[in-house]
Short mmCIF file of C-alpha atoms in Angstrom, two decimals:
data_model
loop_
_atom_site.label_atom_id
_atom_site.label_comp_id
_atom_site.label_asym_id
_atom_site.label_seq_id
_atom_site.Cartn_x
_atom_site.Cartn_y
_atom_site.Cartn_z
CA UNK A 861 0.00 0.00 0.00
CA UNK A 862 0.69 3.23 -0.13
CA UNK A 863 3.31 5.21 2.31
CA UNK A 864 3.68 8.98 3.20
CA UNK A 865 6.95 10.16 4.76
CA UNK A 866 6.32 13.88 5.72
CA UNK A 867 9.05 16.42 7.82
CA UNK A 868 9.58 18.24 9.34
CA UNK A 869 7.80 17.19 12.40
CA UNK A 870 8.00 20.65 13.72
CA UNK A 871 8.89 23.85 12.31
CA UNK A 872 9.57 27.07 14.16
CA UNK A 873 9.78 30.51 11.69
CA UNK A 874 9.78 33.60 12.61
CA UNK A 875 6.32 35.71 11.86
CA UNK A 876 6.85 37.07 8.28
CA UNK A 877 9.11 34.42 7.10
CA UNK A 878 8.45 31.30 4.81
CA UNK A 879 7.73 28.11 5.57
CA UNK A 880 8.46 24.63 3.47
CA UNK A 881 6.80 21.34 4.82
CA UNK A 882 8.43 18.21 2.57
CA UNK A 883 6.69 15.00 1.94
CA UNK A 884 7.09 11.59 -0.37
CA UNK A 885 5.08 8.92 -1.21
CA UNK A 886 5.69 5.70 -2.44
CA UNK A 887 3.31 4.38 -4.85
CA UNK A 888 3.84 5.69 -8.15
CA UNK A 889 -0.01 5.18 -9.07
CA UNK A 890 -1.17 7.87 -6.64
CA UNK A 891 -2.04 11.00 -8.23
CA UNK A 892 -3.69 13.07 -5.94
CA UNK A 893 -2.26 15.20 -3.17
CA UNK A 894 -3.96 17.51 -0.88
CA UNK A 895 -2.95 19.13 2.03
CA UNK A 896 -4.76 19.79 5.34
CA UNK A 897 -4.53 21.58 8.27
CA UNK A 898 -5.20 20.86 11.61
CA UNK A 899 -5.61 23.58 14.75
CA UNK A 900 -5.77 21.85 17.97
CA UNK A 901 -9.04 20.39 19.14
CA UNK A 902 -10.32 21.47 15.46
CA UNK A 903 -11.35 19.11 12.39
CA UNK A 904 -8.55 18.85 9.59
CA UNK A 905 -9.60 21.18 7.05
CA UNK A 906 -8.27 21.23 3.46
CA UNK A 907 -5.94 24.28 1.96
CA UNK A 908 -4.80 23.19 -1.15
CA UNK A 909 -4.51 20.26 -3.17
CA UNK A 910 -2.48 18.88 -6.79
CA UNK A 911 -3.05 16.64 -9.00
CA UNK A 912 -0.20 14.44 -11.26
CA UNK A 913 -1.15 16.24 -14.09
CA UNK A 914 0.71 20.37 -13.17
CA UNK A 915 3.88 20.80 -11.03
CA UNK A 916 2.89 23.42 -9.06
CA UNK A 917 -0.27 25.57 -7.69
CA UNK A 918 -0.35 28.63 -5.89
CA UNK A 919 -3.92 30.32 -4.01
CA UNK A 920 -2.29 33.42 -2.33
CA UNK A 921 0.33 32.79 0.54
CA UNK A 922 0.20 28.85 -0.68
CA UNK A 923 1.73 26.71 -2.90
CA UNK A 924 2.53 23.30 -3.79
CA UNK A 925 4.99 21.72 -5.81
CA UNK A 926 4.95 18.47 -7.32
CA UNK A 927 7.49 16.21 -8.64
CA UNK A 928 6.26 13.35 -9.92
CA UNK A 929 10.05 11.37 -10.92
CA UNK A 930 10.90 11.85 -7.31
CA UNK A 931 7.74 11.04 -5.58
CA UNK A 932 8.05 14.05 -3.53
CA UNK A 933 5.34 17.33 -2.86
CA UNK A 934 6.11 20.41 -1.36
CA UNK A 935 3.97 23.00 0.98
CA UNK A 936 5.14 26.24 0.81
CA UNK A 937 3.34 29.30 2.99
CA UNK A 938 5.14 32.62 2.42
CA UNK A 939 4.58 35.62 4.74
CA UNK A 940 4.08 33.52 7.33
CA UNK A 941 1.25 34.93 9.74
CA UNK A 942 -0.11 33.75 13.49
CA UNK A 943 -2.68 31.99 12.12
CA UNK A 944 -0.78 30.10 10.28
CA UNK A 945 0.00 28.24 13.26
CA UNK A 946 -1.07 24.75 13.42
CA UNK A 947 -0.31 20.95 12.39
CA UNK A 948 -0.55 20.39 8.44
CA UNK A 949 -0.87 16.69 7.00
CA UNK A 950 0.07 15.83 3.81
CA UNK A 951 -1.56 12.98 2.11
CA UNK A 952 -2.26 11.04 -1.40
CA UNK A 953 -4.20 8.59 -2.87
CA UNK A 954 -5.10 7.47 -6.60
CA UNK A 955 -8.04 8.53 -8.04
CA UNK A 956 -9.99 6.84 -11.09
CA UNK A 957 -10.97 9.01 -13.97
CA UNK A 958 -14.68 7.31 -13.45
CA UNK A 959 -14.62 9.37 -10.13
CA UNK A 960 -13.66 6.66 -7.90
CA UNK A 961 -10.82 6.98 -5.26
CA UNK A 962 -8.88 5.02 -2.97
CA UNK A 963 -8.63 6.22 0.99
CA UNK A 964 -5.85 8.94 1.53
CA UNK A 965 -2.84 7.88 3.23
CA UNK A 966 -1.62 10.70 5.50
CA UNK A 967 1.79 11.80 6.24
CA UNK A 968 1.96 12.26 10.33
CA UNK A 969 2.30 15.74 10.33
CA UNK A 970 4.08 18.85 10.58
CA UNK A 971 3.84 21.05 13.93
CA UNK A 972 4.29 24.90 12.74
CA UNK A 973 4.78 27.58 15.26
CA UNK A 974 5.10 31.46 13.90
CA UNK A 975 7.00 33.26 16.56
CA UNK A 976 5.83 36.43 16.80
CA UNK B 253 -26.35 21.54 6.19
CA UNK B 254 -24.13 22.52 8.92
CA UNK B 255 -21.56 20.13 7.75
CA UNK B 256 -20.54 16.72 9.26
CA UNK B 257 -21.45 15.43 12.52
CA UNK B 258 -20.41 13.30 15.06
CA UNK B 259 -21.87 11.20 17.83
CA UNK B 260 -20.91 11.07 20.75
CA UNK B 261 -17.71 13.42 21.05
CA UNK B 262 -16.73 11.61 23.88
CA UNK B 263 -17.07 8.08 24.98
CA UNK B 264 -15.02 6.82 27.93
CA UNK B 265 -15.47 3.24 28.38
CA UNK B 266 -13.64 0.12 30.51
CA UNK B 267 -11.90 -2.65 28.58
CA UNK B 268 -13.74 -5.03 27.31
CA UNK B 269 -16.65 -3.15 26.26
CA UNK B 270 -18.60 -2.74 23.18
CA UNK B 271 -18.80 1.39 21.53
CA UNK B 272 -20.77 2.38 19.14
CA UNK B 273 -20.40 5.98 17.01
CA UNK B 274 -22.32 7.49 14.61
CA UNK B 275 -21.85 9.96 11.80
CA UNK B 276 -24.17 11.86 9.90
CA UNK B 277 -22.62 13.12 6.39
CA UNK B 278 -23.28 16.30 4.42
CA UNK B 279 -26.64 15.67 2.53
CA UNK B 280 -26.12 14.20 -0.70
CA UNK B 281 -22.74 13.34 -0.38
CA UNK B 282 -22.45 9.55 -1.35
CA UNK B 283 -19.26 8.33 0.16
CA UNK B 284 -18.60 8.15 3.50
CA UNK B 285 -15.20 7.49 5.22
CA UNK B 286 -13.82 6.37 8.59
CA UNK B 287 -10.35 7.25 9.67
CA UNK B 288 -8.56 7.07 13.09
CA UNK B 289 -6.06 9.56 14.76
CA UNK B 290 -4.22 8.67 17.61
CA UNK B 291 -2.16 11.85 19.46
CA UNK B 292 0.68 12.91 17.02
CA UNK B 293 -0.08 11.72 14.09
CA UNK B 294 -1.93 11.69 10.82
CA UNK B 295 -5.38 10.13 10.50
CA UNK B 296 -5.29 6.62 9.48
CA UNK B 297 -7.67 5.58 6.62
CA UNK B 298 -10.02 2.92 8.30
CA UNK B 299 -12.55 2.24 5.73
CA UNK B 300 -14.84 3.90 2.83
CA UNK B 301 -18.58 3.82 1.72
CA UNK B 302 -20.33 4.24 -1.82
CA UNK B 303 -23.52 5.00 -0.73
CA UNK B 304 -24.58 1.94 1.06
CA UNK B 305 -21.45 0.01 0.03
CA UNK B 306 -18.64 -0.99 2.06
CA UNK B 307 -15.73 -0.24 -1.09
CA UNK B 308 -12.56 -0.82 0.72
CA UNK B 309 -11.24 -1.47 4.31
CA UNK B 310 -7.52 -0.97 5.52
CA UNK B 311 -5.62 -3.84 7.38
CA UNK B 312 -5.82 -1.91 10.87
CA UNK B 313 -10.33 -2.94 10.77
CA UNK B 314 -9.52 -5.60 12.61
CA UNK B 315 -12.27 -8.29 13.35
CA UNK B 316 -13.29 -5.99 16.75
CA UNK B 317 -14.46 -3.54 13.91
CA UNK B 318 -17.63 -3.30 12.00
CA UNK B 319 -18.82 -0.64 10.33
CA UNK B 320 -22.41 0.49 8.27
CA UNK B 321 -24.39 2.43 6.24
CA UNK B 322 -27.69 0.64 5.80
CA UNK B 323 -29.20 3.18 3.86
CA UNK B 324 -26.90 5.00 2.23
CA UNK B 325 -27.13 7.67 4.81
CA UNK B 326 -25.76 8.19 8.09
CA UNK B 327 -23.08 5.39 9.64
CA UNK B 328 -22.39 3.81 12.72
CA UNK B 329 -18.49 2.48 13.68
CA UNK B 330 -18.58 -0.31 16.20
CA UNK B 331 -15.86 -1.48 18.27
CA UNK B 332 -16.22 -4.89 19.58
CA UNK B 333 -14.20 -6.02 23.34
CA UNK B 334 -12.05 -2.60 23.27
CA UNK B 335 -8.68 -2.56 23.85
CA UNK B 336 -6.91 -0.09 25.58
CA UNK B 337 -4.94 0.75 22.16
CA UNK B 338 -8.72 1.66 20.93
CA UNK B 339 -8.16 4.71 22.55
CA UNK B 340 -8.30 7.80 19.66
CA UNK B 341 -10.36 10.15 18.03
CA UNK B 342 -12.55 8.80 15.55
CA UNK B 343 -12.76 10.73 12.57
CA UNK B 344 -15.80 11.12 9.61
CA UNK B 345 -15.12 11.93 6.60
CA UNK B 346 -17.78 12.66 3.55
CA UNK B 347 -17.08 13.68 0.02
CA UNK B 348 -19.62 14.30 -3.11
CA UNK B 349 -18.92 10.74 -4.81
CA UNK B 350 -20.09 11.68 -8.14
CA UNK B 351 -16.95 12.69 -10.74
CA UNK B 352 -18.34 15.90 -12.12
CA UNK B 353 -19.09 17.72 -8.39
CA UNK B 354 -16.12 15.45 -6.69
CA UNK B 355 -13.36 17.73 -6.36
CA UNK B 356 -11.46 15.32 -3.94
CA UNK B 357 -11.90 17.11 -1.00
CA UNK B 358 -13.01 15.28 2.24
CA UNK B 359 -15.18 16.98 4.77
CA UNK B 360 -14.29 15.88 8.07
CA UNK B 361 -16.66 16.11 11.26
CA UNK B 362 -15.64 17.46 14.76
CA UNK B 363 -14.39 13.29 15.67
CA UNK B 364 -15.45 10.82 18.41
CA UNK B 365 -12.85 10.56 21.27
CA UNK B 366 -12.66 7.12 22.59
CA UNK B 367 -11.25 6.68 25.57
CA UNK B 368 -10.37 2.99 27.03
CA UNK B 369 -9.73 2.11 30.52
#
């Protein structure tokens, strides 16, 4: 089955500065990759997602970078605010053009404090 | 719609006993998912519904586990004889189901916490 290595399993930045979480998976059928994020006591919420088919996607302070040789995706948060603070899971899965779709298999997450 | 929910939020129970949770999924969405998170880590995939059913279930349902969705609706998670390495929140997940309106995001509800003594 399918296996997500994610890290770092905490990262501290400084308010303002960017942020890059790292994660790879292992089966080279999975083509879908979102990311979520978690605040404590809260429901994991999605904030972006790829699929196999671009290398990258930005929505404002977000992005996400794909490389599909490697089997590796990227998060990457710039201007880093205090509400940015929180855990943030990466996960995959393969999904069937018919609209089917395996479970996701999620990475075990990424602490990320903004120091003020 | 006020999204996904959960029931109970919290269940504290002694070895050995049966649990039962339910979730309720966002109207109209047709598949229905059951993952576990234990403190520290990511949610572990559990098993998934088509409408009423039962598609796929990971290696960690073991034989303590049952889960339904009789009518394509709501679902119930049941934990047979818990163990004290039961003990974790018990997510719900719901997504859309059908390819056009199926963007691949899951909506997740507030979880069941299940804790075993």
């Amino acid at each position: 089955g399918e296996n997500v290595e994610q890290h770092p399993s905490t990262l501290s930045v400084q308010e303002g500065d960017s942020a890059v979480i790292k994660c790879t998976y292992s089966d080279s059928a999975s083509n879908y990759f979102p990311w979520y994020k978690q605040e404590l006591g809260k429901r994991p919420q999605l904030i972006i997602d790829i699929r196999s088919n671009v290398g990258e996607k930005k929505d404002q302070r977000i992005a996400v970078t794909l490389n599909k040789t490697a089997k590796h995706f990227s998060l990457h948060i710039t201007e880093t605010q205090p509400e940015d603070s929180a855990v943030y899971f990466c996960a995959a899965s393969k999904r069937y053009p018919g609209g089917g779709a395996d479970g996701l298999t999620f990475g075990k997450g990424t602490h990320l404090i903004i120091q003020p | 719609d006020t999204g996904v929910s959960q029931d109970p939020r919290h269940k504290i129970t002694k070895r050995g006993q049966n649990v039962t949770f339910r979730c309720d999924p966002i109207s109209e969405h047709n598949r229905l998912y059951w993952y576990r998170q234990t403190l520290g880590q990511g949610p572990e995939f559990l098993t998934y519904f088509q409408n009423e059913a039962q598609l796929e279930k990971s290696r960690l349902l073991s034989d303590r586990f049952s889960a339904e969705r009789p009518k394509g609706s709501f679902s119930t998670l049941e934990i047979q004889r818990t163990e004290q390495g039961d003990s974790a929140m018990y997510l719900c997940a719901s997504s859309p189901g059908l390819a056009g309106d199926d963007t691949g995001e899951l909506f997740f509800g507030e979880g069941s916490r299940l804790t075993v003594l």
